[in-house]
Coordinates of C-alpha atoms in Angstrom, one line a residue:
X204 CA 0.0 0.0 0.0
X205 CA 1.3 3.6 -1.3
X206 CA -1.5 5.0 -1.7
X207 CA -4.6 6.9 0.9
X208 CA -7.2 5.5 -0.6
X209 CA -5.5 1.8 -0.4
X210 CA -5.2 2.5 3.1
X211 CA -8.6 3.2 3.2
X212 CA -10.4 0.1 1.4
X213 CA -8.0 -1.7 3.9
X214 CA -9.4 -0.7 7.0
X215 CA -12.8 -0.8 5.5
X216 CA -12.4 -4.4 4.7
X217 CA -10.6 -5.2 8.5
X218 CA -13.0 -2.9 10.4
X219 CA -16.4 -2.6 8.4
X220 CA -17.6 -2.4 11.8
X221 CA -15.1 0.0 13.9
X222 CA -17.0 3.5 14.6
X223 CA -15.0 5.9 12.0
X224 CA -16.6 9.3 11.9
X225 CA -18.9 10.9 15.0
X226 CA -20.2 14.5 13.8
X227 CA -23.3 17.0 13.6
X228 CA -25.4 13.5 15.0
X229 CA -24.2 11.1 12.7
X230 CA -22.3 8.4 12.5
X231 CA -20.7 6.2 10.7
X232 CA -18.2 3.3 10.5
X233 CA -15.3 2.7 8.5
X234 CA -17.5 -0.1 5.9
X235 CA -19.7 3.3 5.5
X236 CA -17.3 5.7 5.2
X237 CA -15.4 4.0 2.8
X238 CA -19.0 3.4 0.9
X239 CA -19.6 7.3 1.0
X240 CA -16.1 8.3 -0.1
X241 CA -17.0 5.7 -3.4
X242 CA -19.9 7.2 -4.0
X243 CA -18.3 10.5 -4.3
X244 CA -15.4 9.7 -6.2
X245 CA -17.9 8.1 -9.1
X246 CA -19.7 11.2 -9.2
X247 CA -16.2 12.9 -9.6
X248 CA -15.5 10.7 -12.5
X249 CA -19.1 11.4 -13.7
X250 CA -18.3 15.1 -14.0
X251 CA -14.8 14.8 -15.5
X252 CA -12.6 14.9 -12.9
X253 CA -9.3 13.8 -14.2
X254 CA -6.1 12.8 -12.3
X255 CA -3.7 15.8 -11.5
X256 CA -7.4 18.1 -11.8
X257 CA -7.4 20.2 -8.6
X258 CA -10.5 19.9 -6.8
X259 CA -11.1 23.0 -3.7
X260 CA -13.1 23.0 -0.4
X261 CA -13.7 25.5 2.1
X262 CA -15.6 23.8 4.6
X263 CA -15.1 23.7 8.4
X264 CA -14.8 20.6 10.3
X265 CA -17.5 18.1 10.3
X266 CA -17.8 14.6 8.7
X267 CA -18.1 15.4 5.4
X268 CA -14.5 16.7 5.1
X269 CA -13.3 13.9 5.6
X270 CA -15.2 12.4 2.9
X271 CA -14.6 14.9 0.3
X272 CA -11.2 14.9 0.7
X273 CA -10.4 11.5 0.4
X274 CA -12.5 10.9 -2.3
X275 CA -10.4 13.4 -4.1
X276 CA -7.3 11.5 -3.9
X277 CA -8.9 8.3 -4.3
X278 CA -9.5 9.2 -8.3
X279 CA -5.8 10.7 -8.5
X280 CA -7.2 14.4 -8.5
X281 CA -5.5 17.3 -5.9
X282 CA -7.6 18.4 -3.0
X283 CA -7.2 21.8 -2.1
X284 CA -8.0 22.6 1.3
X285 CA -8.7 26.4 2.0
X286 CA -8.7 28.1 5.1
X287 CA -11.8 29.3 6.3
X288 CA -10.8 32.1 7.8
X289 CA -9.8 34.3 5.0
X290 CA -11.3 36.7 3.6
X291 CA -12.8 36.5 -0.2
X292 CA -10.4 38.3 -1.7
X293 CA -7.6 36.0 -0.2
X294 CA -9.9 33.0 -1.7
X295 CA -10.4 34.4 -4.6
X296 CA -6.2 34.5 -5.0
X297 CA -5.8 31.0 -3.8
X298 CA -8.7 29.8 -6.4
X299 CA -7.2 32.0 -9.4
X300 CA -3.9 30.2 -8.4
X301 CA -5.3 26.4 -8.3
X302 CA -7.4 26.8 -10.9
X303 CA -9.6 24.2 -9.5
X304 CA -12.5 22.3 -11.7
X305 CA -14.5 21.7 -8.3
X306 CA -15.3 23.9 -5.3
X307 CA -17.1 22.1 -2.2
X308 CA -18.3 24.8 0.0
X309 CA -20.4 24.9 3.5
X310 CA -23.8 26.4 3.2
X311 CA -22.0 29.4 5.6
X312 CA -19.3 30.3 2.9
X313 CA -21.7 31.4 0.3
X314 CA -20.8 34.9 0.0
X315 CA -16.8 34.2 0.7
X316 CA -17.4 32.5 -2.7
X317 CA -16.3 34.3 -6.2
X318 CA -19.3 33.7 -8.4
X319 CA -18.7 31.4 -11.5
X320 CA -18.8 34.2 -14.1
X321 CA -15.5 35.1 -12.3
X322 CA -14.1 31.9 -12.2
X323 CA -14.3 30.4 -15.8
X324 CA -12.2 26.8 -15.3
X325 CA -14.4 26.1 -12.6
X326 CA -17.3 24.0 -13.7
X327 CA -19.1 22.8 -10.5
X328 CA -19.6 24.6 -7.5
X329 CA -21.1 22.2 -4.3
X330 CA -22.8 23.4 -1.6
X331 CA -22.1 21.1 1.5
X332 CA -25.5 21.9 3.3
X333 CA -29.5 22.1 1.5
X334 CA -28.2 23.2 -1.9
X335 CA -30.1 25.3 -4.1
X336 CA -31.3 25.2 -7.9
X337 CA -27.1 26.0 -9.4
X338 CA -25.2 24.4 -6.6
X339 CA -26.2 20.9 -6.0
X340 CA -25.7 19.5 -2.1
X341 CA -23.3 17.3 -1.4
X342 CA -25.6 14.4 0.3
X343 CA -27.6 14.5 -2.9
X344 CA -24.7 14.5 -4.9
X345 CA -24.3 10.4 -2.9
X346 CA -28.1 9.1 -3.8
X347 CA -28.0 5.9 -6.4
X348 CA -24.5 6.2 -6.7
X349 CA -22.1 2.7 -6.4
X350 CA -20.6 2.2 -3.1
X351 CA -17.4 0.0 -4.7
X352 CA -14.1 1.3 -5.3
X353 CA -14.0 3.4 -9.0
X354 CA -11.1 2.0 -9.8
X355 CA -8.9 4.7 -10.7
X356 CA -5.0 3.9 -10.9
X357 CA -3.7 6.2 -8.6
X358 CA 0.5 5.8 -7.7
X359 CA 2.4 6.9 -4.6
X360 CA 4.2 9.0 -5.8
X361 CA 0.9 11.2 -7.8
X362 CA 0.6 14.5 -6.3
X363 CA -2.2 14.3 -3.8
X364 CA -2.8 18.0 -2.1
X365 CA -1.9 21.5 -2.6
X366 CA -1.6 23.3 1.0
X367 CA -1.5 27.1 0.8
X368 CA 1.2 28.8 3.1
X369 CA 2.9 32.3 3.0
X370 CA 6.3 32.9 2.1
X371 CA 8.6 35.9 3.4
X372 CA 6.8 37.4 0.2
X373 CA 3.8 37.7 2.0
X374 CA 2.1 36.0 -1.3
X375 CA 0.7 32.5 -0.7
X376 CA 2.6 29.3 -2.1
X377 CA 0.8 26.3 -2.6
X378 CA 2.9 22.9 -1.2
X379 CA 2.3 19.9 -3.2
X380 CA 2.8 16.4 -1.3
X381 CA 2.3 13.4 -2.8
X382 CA 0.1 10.1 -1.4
X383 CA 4.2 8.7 -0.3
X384 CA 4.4 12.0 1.2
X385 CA 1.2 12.1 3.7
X386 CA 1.4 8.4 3.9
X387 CA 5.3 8.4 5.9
X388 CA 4.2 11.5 7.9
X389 CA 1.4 9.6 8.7
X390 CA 3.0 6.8 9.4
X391 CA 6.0 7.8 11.5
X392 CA 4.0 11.1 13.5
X393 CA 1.3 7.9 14.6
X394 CA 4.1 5.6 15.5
X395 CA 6.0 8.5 17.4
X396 CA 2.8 9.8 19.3
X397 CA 2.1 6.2 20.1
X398 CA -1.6 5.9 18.7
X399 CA -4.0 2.4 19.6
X400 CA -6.0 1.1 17.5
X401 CA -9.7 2.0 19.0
X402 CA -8.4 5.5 19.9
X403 CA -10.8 8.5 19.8
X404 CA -9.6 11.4 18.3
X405 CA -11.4 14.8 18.6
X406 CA -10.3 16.8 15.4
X407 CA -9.9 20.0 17.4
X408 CA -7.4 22.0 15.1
X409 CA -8.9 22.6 11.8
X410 CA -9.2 19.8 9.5
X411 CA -7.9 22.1 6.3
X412 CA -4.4 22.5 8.3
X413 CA -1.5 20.1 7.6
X414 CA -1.9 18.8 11.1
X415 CA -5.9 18.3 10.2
X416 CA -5.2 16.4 6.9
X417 CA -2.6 13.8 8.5
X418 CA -5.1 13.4 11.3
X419 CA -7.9 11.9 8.6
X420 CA -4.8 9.9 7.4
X421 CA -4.0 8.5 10.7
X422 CA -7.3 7.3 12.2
X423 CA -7.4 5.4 8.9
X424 CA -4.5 4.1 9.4
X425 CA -4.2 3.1 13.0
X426 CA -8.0 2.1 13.5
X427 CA -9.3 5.2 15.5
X428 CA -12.7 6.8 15.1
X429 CA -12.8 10.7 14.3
X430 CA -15.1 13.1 16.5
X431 CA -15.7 16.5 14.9
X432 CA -16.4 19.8 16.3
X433 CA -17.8 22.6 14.1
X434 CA -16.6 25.3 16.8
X435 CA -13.8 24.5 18.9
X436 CA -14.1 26.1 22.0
X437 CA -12.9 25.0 25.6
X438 CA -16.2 24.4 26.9
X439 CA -17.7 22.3 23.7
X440 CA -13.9 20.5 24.0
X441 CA -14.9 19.4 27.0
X442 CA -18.0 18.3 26.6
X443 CA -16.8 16.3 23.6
X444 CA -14.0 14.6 25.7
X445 CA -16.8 13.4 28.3
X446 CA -19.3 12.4 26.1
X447 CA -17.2 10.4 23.4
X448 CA -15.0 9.1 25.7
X449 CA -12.0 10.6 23.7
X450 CA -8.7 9.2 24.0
X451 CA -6.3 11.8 22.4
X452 CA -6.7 15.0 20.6
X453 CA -4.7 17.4 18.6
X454 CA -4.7 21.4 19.7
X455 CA -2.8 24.7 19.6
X456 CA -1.0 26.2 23.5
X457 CA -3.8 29.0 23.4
X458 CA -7.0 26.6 23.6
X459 CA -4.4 24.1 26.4
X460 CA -4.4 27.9 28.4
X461 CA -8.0 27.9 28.2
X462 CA -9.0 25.1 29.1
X463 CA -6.5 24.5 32.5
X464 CA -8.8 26.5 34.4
X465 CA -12.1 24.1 33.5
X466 CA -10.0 20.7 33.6
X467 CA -8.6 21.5 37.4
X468 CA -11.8 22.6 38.6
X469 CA -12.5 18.9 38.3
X470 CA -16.3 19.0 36.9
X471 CA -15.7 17.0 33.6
X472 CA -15.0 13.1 33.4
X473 CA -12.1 13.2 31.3
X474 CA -10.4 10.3 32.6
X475 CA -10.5 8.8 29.2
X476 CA -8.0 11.1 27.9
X477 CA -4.1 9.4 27.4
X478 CA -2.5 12.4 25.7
X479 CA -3.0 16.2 24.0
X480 CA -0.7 16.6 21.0
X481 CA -0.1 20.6 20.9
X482 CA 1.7 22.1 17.8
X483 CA 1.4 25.4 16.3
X484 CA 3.7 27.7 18.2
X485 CA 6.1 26.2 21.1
X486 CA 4.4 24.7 24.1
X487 CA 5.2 27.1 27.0
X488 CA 7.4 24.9 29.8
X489 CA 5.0 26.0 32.5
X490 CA 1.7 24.7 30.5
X491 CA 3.5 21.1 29.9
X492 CA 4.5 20.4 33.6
X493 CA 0.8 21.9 34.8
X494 CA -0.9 19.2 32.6
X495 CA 1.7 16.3 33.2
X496 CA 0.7 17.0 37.1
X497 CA -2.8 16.4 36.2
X498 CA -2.1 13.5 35.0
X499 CA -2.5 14.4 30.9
X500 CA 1.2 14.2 29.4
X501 CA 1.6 16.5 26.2
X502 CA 2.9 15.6 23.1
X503 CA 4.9 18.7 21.5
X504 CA 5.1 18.6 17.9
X505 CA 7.6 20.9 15.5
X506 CA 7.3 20.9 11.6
X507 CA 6.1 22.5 9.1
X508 CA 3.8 22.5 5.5
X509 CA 7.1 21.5 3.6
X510 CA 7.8 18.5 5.6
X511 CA 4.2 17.1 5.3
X512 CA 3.7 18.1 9.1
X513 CA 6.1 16.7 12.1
X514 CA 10.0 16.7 12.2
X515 CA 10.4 16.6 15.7
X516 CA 8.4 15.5 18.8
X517 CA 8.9 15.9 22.6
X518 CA 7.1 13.4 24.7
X519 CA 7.3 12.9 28.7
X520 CA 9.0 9.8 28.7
X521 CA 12.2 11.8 27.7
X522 CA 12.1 14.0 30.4
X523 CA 10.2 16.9 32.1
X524 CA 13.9 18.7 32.4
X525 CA 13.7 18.2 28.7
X526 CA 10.5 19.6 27.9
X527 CA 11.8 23.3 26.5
X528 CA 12.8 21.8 23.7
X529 CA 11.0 20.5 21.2
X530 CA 12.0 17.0 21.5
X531 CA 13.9 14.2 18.7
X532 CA 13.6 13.9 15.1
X533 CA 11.4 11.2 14.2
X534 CA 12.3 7.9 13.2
X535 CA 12.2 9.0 8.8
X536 CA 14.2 11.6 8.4
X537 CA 17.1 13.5 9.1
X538 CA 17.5 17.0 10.8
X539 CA 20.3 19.4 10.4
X540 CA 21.7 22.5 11.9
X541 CA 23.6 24.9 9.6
X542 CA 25.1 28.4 8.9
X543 CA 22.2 30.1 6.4
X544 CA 24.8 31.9 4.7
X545 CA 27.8 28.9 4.3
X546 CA 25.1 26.2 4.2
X547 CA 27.5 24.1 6.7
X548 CA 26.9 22.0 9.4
X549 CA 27.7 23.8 12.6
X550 CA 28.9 22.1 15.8
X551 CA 26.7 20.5 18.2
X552 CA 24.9 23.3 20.6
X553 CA 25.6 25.8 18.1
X554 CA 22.6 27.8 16.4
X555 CA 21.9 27.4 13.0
X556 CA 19.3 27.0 10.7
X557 CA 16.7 24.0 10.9
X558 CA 16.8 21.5 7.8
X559 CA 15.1 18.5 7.5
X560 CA 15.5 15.7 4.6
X561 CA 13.6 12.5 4.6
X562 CA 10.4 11.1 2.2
X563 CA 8.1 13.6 4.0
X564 CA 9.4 16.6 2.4
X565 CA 7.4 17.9 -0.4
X566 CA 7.3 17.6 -3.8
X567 CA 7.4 21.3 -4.5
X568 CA 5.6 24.6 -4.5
X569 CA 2.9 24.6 -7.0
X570 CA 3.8 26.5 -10.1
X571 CA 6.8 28.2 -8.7
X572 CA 9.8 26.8 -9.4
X573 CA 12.2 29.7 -7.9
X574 CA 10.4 29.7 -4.6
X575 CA 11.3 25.4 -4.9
X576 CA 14.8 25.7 -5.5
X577 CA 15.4 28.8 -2.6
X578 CA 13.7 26.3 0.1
X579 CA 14.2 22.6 -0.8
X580 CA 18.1 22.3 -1.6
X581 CA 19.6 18.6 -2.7
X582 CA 16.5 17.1 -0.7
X583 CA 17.1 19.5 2.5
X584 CA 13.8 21.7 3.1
X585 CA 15.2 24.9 5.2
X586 CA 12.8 26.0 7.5
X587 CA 13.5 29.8 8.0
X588 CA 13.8 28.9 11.9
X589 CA 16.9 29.0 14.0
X590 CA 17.9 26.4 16.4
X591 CA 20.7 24.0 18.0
X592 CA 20.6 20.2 18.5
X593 CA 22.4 18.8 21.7
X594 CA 24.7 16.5 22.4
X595 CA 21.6 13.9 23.5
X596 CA 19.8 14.8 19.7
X597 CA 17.3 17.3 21.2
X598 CA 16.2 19.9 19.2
X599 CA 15.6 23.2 20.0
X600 CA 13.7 26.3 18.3
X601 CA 15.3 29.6 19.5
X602 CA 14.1 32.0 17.0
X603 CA 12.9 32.0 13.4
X604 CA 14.9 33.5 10.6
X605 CA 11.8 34.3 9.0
X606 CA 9.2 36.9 10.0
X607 CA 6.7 35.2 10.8
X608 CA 4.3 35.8 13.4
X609 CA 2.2 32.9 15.6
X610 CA -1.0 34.0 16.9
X611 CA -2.8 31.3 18.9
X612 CA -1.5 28.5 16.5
X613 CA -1.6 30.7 13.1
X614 CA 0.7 32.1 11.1
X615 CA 0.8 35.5 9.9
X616 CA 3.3 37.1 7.1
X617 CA 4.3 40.4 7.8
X618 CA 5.1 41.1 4.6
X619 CA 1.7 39.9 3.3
X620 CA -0.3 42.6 5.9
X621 CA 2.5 45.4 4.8
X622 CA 1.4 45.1 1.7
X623 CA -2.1 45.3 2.1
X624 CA -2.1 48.7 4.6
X625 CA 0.2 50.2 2.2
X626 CA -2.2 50.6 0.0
X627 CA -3.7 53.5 2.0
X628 CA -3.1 56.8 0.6
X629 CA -1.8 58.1 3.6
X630 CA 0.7 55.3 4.6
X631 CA 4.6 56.3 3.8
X632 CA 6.1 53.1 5.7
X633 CA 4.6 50.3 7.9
X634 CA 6.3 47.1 9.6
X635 CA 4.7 44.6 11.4
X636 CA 6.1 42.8 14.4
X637 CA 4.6 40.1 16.6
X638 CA 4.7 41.6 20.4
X639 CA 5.0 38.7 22.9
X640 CA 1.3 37.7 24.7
X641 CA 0.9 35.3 27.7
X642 CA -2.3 33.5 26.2
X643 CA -1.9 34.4 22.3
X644 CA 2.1 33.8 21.9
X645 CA 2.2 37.1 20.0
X646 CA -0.1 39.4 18.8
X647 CA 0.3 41.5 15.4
X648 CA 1.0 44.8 16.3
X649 CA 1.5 47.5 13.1
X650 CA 4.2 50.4 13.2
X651 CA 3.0 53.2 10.8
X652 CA 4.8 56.0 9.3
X653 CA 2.2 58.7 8.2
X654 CA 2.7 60.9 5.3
X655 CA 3.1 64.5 5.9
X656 CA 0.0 66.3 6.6
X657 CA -1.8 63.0 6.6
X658 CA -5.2 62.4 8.3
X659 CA -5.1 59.0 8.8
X660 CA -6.1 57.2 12.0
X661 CA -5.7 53.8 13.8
X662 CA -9.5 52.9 13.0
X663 CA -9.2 54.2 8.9
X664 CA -5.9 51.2 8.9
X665 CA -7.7 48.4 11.0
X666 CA -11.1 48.6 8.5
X667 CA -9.1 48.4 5.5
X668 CA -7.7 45.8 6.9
X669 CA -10.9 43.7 8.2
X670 CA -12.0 44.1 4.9
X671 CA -8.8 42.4 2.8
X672 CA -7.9 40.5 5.5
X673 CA -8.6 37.5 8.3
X674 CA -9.1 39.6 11.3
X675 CA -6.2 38.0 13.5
X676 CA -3.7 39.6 11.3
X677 CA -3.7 42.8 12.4
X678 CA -4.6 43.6 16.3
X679 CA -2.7 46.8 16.8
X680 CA -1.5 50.3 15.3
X681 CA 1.1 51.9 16.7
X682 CA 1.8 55.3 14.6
X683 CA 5.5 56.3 14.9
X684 CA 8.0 58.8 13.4
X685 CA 10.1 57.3 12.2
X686 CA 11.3 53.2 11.7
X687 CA 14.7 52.1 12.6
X688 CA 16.8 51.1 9.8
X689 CA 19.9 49.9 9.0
X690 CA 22.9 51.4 6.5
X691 CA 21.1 49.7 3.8
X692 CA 17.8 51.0 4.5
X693 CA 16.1 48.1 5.4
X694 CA 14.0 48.3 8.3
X695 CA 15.8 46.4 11.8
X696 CA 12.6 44.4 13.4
X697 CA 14.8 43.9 16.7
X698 CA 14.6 47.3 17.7
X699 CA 10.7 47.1 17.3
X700 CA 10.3 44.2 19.2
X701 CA 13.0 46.1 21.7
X702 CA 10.8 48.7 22.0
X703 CA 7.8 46.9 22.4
X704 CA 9.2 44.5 25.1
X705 CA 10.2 48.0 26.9
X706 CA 6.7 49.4 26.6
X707 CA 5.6 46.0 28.1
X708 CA 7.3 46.1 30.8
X709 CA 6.7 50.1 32.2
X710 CA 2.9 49.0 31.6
X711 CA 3.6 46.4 33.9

C-alpha cells in the first residue's frame, strides 16, 4: 500500500464495523465511510474529474471533510483545502492560483465565494449543506451512486494535495505532497505519538491545516474513530471529551491555556483522555508540567507545510527537564543545523538554521519553481527557523529566521499585511512585528509611518484591513516617526520588538 485511498479500502475491509466518523449526530463506520467516499469519487468521474485536476473545499470541520477529501485522492485528483478564515479576496487568490474544476463549499461560505462568471475553469460549485437550484448538495450529490471502489489507478508517488502557506513574500505558495508523502508523515508522527487502534480522536485543530489532513490519514491508518467539532471552544472541547470518551486529541497552546482552568476545577470526566498533542507555536514549559501533574502528558510537535507536518516530537517519557525543547527527530528523516549563509553544518549546541530531509518533504511549490529551489536544496527543506541540537539529539527552536508571526496557533506574514495597509493613501512606511502575549504567543501589532499632513487614523488602517484580511492579522496600530533602519535601509525588526518588550514592561 502507497497510496490513501488503499489504506482506506484496507481498513474498510478489517473494520467494516469500527465507529470511523462521529459528527453534527451522525455516525458512521469505516464499511460506511469508505462506501460514502466511493460514491463520491464516481460522481467525480461522472463530472470529468481527471487525475492531476485540482478539486477545492472550504468547509469547516464536520464529517463530510473527511469524505470529500479523500474521495479526491482516491481518483488521483489534488484536494485543495482552504482556510476558512480568509477573507474573499484572499480566496479568490488561492482559487485563481489552483485553478480548481470543483469547489465544495459549506452552506455558511456562500458569499466568501467568487461567483462562477468570475471563475471560468471552474465548472461545478457544491454546496455542503441544503443546496439550491445551481449548486447541487453534497448528500444529494451520494443518492444511487455505487458504493465500490471506482477504480482509478492512482501511484504513490501522484501528487495528492496542494496546502497554501505564505512565504517571506507575504504571497501565498501552494505545497504539493504526494500520497508517499502524507502516507510516511502519517505513518512515523502515529508511530511517534504512540496511537491504539480504537483510539478516539477529537479533530480540534482545523481539518484544512496540515496537522488536520494527516489526522484523517491517521485514524485510517491506525484504526481510530474521528469526532468533529464545528466550533472548537474550551467548553464544547470538554463536553466532547466526556461524552465520546476521547482518548487523544490534537490542539494549539492557546486553547491548552484555556482550558486549564475548566479541567482542574474537576467538573468534567475526562479520565478517558491518554495524551493532547499541541503544535502550532512552542508549548510554553509552565503549560507542559501543569498538565503532566494532572495526570494528561503532552505531546509537543515541531514541523512545518514542507515536511508534510512533524520533524520533531517531545514526549514525557524523555524528560520533564527536557520539555523546552522541542524533543527528537522522528524515526524517517534526518535533521540538520547549519550556517544560512555557508550552508554548513555547525557544531553540536551551536545555532543554525533547521533543515530536514527525509520522504516527507514535499514535492514542491505549485507552479513556482524559484520559490522550490530557494527552500528545498539537494533534498534538505530549510525552514526559515533558527535552532541548535544537543549532544543527547534534542532539538531546540530559538528563533525564526523568518518573520513570521504565531498567533494562537496561526501564522501570519508580515510582509503579506504590509502590503495590504500600504495601499492607504496616507501610509509612507509600515512594519509589522509580533509583540509577545501570555495566552496568544504574539499578537500583530503594526508600526506606521504617516505621510506628511496626513489624516489618517488607527480605525481608517484596522477597517481596511478587516476588509482584505482574516481579522487576526492585524490587532494593533502603533503610529511612529520614524522606523529604525539599517545602512542599507532596510528596516531592523529587533529594535521594534526592543521597544515593544520595553513598553511592556513600564505598563507592567
Amino acid at each position: 500500500m502507497n497510496t490513501l485511498g488503499e489504506v482506506l479500502n484496507y481498513r474498510a475491509d478489517f473494520s467494516a464495523r469500527l465507529e470511523a466518523l462521529v459528527g453534527g449526530g451522525k455516525r458512521y463506520t469505516y464499511k460506511e465511510y469508505n462506501e460514502r467516499v466511493n460514491q463520491l469519487a464516481h460522481y467525480l468521474i461522472e463530472k470529468n474529474i481527471a487525475k492531476g485536476d485540482r478539486v477545492a473545499f472550504l468547509c469547516k470541520n464536520h464529517h463530510a471533510f473527511p469524505v470529500i477529501f479523500m474521495a479526491i485522492v482516491k481518483v488521483g485528483a489534488i484536494a485543495v483545502p482552504i482556510n476558512c478564515r480568509q477573507t474573499t479576496e484572499e480566496i479568490y487568490y488561492l482559487i485563481q492560483d489552483s485553478k480548481p474544476k470543483m469547489i465544495f463549499y459549506d452552506d455558511e461560505f456562500t458569499q466568501n465565494i467568487p461567483s462562477l462568471d468570475q471563475l471560468s475553469f471552474v465548472a461545478t460549485m457544491i454546496k455542503v449543506a441544503v443546496g439550491s437550484e445551481t449548486h447541487p448538495s453534497f448528500e444529494g450529490l451520494l443518492v444511487n451512486k455505487p458504493t465500490h471502489d471506482p477504480g482509478r489507478s492512482v501511484d504513490g508517488d501522484d501528487a495528492a494535495i496542494i496546502m497554501y502557506t505564505s512565504g517571506t513574500t507575504g504571497k501565498p505558495k501552494g505545497v504539493l505532497c504526494s500520497h508517499r508523502n502524507l502516507y510516511t508523515a502519517g505513518e512515523s508522527s502515529g508511530n511517534a505519538i504512540d496511537y491504539h487502534y480504537g483510539d478516539r480522536y477529537l479533530a480540534v485543530t482545523p481539518l484544512f491545516h496540515i496537522s488536520g489532513i494527516l489526522s484523517i490519514f491517521n485514524c485510517i491508518y491506525f484504526g481510530k474513530t474521528m469526532i468533529t467539532l464545528s466550533h472548537a471552544n474550551p467548553p464544547d472541547i470538554l463536553d466532547a471529551i466526556e461524552r465520546e470518551r476521547v482518548t487523544c486529541l490534537m490542539t494549539v497552546p492557546t486553547l491548552l491555556i484555556y482550558m486549564l482552568p475548566q479541567i482542574m476545577s474537576g467538573e468534567k470526566d475526562l479520565d478517558s483522555i491518554r495524551i493532547f498533542i499541541c503544535g502550532g507555536s512552542t508549548v510554553p514549559e509552565k503549560l507542559i508540567r501543569q498538565y503532566d501533574a494532572l495526570g494528561f502528558p503532552i505531546v509537543q510537535v515541531y514541523g512545518c507545510t514542507e515536511c508534510s507536518g512533524a520533524i520533531t516530537f517531545w514526549k514525557s517519557n524523555m524528560g520533564l527537564e527536557k520539555c523546552h525543547s522541542v524533543g527528537k527527530k522522528q524515526l524517517q528523516g534526518k535533521v540538520k543545523i547549519v550556517n544560512p549563509d555557508t550552508l554548513q553544518e555547525v557544531p553540536t549546541g551551536e545555532v543554525g538554521e533547521i533543515t530536514f530531509k527525509g520522504p516527507q518533504v514535499c514535492l514542491g511549490y505549485w507552479n513556482n519553481s524559484e520559490a522550490t529551489q530557494s527552500t528545498i536544496k539537494e533534498g534538505w527543506v530549510f525552514t526559515g527557523d533558527a535552532g541548535k541540537i544537543d549532544e543527547e539529539g534534542f532539538v531546540y527552536v530559538m528563533d525564526r529566521y523568518k518573520d513570521v508571526i504565531i498567533c494562537g496557533g496561526a501564522n501570519i506574514y508580515p510582509a503579506q499585511v504590509e502590503e495590504v495597509i500600504r495601499q492607504l493613501e496616507g501610509v509612507l512606511e509600515v512594519a509589522l512585528i509580533g509583540v509577545p502575549h501570555e495566552i496568544w504567543g504574539e499578537m500583530p501589532r503594526a508600526y506606521v509611518v504617516k505621510k506628511e499632513d496626513s489624516d489618517l487614523t488607527e480605525q481608517d488602517i484596522m477597517e481596511h484591513c478587516g476588509q482584505r484580511l482574516a481579522t487576526y492579522k492585524v490587532t494593533e496600530v502603533i503610529f511612529i516617526d520614524e522606523l529604525p533602519k539599517n545602512s542599507l535601509g532596510k528596516v531592523v525588526k529587533p529594535t521594534l520588538r526592543k521597544m515593544a518588550m520595553e513598553e511592556q514592561e513600564i505598563n507592567h
